[in-house]
mmCIF file of C-alpha atoms in Angstrom:
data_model
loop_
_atom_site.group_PDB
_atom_site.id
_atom_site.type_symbol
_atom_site.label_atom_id
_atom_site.label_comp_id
_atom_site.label_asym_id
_atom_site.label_seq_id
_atom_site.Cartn_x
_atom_site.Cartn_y
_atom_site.Cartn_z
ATOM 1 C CA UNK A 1 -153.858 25.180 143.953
ATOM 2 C CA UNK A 2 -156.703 27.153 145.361
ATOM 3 C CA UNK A 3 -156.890 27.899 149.412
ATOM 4 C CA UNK A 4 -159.623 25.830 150.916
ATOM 5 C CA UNK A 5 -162.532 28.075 152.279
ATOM 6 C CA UNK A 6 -161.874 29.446 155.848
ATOM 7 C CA UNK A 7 -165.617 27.479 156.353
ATOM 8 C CA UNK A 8 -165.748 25.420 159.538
ATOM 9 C CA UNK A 9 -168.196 22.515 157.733
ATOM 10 C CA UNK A 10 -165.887 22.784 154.482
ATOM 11 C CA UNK A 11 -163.054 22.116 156.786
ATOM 12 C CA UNK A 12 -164.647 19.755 158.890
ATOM 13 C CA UNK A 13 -165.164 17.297 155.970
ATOM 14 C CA UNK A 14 -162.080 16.867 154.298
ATOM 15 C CA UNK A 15 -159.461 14.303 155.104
ATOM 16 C CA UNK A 16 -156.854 15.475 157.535
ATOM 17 C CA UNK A 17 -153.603 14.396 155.006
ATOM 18 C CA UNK A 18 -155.447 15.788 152.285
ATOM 19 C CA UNK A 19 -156.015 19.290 154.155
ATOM 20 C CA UNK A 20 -151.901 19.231 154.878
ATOM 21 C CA UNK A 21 -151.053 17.992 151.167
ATOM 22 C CA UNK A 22 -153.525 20.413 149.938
ATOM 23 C CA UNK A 23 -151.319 23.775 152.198
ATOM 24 C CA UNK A 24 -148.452 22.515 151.192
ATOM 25 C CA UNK A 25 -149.062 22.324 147.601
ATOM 26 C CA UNK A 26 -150.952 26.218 148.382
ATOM 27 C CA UNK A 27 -147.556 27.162 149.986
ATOM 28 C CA UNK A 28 -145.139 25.428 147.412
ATOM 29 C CA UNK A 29 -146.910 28.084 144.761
ATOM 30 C CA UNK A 30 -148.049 30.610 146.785
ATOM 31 C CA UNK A 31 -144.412 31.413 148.147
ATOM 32 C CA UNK A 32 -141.958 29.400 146.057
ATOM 33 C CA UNK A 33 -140.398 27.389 149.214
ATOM 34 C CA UNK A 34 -141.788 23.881 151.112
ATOM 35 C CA UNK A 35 -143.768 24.291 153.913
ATOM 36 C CA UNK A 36 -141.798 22.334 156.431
ATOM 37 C CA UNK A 37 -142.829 21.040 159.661
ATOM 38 C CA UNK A 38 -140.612 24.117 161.563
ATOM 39 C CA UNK A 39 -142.937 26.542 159.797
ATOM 40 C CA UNK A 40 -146.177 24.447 159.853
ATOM 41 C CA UNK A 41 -145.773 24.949 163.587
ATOM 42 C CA UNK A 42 -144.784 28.271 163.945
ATOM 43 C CA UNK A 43 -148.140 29.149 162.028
ATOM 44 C CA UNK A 44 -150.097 27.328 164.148
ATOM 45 C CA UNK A 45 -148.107 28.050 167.268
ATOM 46 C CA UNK A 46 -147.824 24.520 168.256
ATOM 47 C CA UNK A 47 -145.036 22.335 169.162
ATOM 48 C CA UNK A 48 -143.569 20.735 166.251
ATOM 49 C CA UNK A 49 -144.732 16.929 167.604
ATOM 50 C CA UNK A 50 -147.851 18.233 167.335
ATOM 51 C CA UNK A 51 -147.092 19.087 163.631
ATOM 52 C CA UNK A 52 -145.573 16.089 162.876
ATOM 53 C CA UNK A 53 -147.974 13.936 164.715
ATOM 54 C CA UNK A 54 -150.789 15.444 162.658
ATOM 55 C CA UNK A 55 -149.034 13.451 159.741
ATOM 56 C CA UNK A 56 -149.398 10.528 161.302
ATOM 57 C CA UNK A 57 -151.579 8.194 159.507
ATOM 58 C CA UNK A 58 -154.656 7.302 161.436
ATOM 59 C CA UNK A 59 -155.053 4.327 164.197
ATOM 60 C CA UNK A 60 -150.992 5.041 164.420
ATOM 61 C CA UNK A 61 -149.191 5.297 167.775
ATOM 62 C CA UNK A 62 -148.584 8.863 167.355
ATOM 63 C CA UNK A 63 -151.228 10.373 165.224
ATOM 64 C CA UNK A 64 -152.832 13.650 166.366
ATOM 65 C CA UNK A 65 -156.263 14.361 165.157
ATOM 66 C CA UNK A 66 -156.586 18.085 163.771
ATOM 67 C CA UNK A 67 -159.502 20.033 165.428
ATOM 68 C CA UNK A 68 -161.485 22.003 163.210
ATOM 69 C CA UNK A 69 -160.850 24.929 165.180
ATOM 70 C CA UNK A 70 -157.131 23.816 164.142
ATOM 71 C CA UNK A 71 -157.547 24.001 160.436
ATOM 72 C CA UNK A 72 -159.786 27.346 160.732
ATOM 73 C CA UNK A 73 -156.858 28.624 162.628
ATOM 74 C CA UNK A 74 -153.994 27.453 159.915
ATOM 75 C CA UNK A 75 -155.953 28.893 157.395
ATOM 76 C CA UNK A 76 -156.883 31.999 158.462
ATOM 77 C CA UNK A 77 -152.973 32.546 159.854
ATOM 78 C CA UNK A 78 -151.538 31.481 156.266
ATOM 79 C CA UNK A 79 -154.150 33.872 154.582
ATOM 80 C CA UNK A 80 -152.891 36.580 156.389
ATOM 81 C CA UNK A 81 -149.643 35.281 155.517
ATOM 82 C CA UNK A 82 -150.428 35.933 152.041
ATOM 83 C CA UNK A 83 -151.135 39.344 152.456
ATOM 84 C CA UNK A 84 -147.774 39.987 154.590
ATOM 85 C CA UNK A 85 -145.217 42.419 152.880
ATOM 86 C CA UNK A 86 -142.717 41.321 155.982
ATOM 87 C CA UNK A 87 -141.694 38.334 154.318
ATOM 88 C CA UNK A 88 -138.283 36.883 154.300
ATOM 89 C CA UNK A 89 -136.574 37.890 150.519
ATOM 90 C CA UNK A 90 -134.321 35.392 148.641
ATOM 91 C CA UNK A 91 -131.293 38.569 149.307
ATOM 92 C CA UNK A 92 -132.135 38.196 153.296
ATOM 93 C CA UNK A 93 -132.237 34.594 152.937
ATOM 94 C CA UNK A 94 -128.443 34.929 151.443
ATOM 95 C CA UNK A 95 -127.184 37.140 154.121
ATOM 96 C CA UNK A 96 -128.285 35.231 156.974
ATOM 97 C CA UNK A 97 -126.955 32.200 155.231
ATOM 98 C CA UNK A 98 -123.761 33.738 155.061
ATOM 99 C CA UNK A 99 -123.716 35.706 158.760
ATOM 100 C CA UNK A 100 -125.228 32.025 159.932
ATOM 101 C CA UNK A 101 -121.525 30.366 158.813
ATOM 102 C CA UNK A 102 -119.391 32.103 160.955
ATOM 103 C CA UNK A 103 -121.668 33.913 164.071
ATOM 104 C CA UNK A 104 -124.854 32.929 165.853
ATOM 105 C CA UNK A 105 -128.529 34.344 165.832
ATOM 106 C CA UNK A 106 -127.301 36.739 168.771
ATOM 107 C CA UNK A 107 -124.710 38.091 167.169
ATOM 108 C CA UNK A 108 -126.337 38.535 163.681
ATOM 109 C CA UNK A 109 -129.516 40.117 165.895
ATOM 110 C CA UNK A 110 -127.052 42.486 168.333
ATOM 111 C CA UNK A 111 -124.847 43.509 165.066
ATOM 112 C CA UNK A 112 -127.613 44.834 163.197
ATOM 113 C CA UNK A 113 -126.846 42.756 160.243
ATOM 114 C CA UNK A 114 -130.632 42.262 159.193
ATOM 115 C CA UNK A 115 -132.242 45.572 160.529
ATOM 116 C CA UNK A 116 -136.198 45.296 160.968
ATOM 117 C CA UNK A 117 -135.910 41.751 162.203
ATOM 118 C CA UNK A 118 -136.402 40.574 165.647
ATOM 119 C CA UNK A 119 -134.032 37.823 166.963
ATOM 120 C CA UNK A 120 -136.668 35.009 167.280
ATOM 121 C CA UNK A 121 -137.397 35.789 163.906
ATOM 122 C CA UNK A 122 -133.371 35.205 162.511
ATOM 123 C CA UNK A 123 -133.587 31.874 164.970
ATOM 124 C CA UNK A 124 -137.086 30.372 163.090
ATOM 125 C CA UNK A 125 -135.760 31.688 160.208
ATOM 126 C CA UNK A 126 -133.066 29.700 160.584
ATOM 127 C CA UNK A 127 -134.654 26.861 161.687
ATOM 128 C CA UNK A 128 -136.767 26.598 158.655
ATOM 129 C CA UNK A 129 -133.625 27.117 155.923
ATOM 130 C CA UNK A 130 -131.679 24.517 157.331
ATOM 131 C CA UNK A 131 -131.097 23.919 161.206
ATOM 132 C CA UNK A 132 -128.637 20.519 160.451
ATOM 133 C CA UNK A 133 -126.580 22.406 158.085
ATOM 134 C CA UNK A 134 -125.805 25.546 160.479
ATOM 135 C CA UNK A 135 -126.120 23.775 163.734
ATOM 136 C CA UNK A 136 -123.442 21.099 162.910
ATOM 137 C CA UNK A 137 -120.002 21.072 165.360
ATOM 138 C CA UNK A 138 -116.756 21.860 163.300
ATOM 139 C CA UNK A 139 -113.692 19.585 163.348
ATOM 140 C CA UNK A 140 -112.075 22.386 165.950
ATOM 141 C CA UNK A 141 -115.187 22.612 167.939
ATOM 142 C CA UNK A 142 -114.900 18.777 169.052
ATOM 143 C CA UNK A 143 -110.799 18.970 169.208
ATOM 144 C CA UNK A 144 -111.586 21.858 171.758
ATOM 145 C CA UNK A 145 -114.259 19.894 173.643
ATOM 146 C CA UNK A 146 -111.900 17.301 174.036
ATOM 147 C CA UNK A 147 -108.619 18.899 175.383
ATOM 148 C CA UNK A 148 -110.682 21.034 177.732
ATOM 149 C CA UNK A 149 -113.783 20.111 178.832
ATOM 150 C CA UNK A 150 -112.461 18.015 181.546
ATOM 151 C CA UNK A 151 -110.341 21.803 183.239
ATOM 152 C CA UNK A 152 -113.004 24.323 182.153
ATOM 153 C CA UNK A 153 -116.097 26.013 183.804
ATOM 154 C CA UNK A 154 -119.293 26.770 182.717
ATOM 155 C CA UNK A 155 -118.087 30.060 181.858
ATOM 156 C CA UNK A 156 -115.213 29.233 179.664
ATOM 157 C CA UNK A 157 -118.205 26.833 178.154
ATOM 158 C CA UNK A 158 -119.905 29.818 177.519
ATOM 159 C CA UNK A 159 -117.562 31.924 176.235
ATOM 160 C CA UNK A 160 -116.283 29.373 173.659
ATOM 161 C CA UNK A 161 -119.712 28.407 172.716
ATOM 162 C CA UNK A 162 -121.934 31.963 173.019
ATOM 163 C CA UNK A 163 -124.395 30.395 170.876
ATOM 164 C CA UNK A 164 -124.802 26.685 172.262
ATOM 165 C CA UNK A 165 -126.954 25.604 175.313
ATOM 166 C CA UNK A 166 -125.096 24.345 178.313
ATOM 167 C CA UNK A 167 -126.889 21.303 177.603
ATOM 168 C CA UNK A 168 -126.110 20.957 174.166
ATOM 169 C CA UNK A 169 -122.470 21.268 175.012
ATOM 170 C CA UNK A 170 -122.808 18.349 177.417
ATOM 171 C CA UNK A 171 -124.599 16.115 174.745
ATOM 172 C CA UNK A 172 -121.748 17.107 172.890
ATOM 173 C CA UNK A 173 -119.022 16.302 175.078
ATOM 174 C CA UNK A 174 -120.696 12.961 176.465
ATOM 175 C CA UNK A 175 -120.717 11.591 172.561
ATOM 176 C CA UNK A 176 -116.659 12.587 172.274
ATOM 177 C CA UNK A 177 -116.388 10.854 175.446
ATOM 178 C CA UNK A 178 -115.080 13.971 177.613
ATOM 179 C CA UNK A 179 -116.186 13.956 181.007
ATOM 180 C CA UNK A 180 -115.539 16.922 183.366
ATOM 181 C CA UNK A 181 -114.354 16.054 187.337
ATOM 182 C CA UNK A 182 -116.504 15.962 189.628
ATOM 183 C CA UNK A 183 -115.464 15.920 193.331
ATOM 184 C CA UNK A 184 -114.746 13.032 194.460
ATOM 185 C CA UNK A 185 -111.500 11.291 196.710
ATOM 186 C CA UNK A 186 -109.602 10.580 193.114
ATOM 187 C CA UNK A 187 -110.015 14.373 191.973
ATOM 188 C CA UNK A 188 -107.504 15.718 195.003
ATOM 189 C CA UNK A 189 -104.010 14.221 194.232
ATOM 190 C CA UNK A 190 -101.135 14.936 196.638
ATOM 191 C CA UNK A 191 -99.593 17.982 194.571
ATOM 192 C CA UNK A 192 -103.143 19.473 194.973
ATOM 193 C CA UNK A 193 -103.486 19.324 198.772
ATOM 194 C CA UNK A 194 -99.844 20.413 198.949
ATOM 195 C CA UNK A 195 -100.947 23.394 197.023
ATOM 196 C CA UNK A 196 -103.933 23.782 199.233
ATOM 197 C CA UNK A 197 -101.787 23.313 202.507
ATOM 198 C CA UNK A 198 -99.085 25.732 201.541
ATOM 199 C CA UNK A 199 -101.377 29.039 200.049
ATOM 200 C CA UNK A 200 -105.038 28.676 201.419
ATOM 201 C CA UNK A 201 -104.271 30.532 204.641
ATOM 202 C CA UNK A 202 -102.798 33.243 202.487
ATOM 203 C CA UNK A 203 -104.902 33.637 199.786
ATOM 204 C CA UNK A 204 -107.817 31.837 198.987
ATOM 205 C CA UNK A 205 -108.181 33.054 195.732
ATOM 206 C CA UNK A 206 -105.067 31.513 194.036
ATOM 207 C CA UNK A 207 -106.734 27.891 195.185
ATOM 208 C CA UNK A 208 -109.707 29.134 193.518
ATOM 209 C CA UNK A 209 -107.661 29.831 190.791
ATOM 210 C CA UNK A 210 -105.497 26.742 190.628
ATOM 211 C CA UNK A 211 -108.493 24.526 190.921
ATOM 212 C CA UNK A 212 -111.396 26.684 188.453
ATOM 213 C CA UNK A 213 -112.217 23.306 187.135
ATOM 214 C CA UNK A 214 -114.093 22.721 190.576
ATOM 215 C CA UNK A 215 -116.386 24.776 192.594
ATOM 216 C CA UNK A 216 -115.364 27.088 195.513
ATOM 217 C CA UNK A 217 -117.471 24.632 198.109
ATOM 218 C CA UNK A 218 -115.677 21.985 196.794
ATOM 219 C CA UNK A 219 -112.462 23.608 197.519
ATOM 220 C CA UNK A 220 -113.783 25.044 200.942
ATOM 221 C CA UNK A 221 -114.946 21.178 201.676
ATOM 222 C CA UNK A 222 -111.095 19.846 201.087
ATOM 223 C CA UNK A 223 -109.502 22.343 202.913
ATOM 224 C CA UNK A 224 -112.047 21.702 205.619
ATOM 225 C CA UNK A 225 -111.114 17.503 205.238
ATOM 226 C CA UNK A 226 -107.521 18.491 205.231
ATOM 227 C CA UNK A 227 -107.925 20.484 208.593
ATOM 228 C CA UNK A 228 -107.032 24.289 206.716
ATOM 229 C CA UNK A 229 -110.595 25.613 207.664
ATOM 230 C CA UNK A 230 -111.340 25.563 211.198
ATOM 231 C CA UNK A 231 -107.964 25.598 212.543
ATOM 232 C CA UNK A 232 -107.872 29.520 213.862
ATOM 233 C CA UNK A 233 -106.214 31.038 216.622
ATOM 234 C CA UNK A 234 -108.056 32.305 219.490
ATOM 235 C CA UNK A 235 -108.053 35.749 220.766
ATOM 236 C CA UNK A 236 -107.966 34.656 224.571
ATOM 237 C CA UNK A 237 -106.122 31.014 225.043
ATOM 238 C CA UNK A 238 -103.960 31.735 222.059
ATOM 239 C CA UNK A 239 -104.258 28.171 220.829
ATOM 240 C CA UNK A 240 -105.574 26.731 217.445
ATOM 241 C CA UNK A 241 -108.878 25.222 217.887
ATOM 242 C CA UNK A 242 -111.918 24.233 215.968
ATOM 243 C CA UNK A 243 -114.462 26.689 217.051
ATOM 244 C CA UNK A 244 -113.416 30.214 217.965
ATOM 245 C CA UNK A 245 -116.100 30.291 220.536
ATOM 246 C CA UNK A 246 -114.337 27.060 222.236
ATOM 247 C CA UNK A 247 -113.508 29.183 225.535
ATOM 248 C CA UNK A 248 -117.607 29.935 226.092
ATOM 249 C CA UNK A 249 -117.306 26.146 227.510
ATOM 250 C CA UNK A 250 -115.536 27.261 230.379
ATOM 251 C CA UNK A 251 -118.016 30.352 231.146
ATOM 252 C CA UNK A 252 -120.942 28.474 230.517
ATOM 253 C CA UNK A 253 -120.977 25.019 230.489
ATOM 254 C CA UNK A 254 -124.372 24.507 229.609
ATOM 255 C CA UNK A 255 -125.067 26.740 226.750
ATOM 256 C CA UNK A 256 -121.759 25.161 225.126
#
């Protein structure tokens, strides 16, 4: 299977699924791999709707018609493909198989595992050899999600998950059904305002501490409900008021 001619006319002329059929068949024996819709797009550098609408039959809901500036650009992009000596080998292909079970892009990228390769090249890369297989959650991954995701913060998230999106953690988490709190009434019990009445005024931090599952403001918001915040002793009437500046009222009554 012969390259069609990086013409604009040729190109403009031949049937859009028969221009696709006709790379990938180029591609298939060019390169002995598929061309898949990950690296379709990341030769055009388009999104990979665009790619798959493009394989849309036509008068379809989602079909994309392919410019002819398109197709000159595809071509000319694999041809210089062709002529690449960077290409991923079938020995790189195994090690970032292998690196792919147990760490992440980053951490194959940062450890130097695959030297000469940029990290959004390992992440396409992967992409293209098999994004369901490596991507999928283990057995532990969900058992963790679901003893902890209701305590944790985004940073034990992160930590547990260095190579996961905050928001694919949530998607996650929302399938297992674990929710996280949130603050509302229901969150504070009475052993938790007990705790904040007792160690606030000494030492903030050990609420923020005891209660990492919410956010400081949230804590700072409670204590301020409960009467903790606020309640300070003034330096001239001695008493415990609201507003330290309480006694300017006296001074000057319309200013307070």
């Amino acid at each position: 299977m012969k390259l069609p001619q990086a013409d604009p006319d040729i190109l403009d002329k031949m049937d859009q699924r028969e221009f696709l059929d006709g790379l990938r068949l180029y591609w298939q024996e060019k390169f002995g791999e598929p061309l898949t819709n990950y690296k379709l797009a990341e030769i055009a550098l388009v999104a990979l709707n665009t790619v798959e609408g493009w394989r849309v039959d036509p008068g379809k809901k989602y079909h994309r018609l392919m410019s002819s500036r398109d197709r000159l650009f595809v071509v000319l992009r694999i041809m210089h493909q062709s002529g690449n000596k960077n290409r991923w080998t079938k020995e790189e292909d195994a090690s970032l198989l292998e690196a792919a079970k147990k760490y992440g892009a980053r951490h194959i990228y940062h450890a130097g595992l695959l030297p000469g390769r940029t990290m959004q090249a390992i992440q396409n890369r992967l992409k293209a050899i098999g994004p369901k297989k490596l991507n999928k959650w283990s057995e532990s991954d969900d058992k963790w999600l679901k003893e902890n995701y209701g305590n944790c913060t985004h940073q034990d998230l992160f930590s547990r998950f260095p190579d996961r999106s905050i928001s694919a953690i949530k998607t996650r988490a929302a399938h297992l059904g674990a929710v996280r709190y949130s603050f509302a009434k229901s969150v504070w019990s009475a052993d938790m305002d007990s705790f904040l009445l007792d160690n606030f005024k000494k030492n903030r931090d050990i609420c923020y501490l005891r209660f990492k599952h919410l956010r400081k403001n949230q804590v700072d918001n409670r204590a301020k409900q409960l009467g903790i915040i606020g309640r300070v002793k003034c330096h001239l009437c001695g008493k415990l008021v609201n507003d330290i500046d309480h006694h300017m009222a006296a001074y000057h009554p319309d200013g307070a």
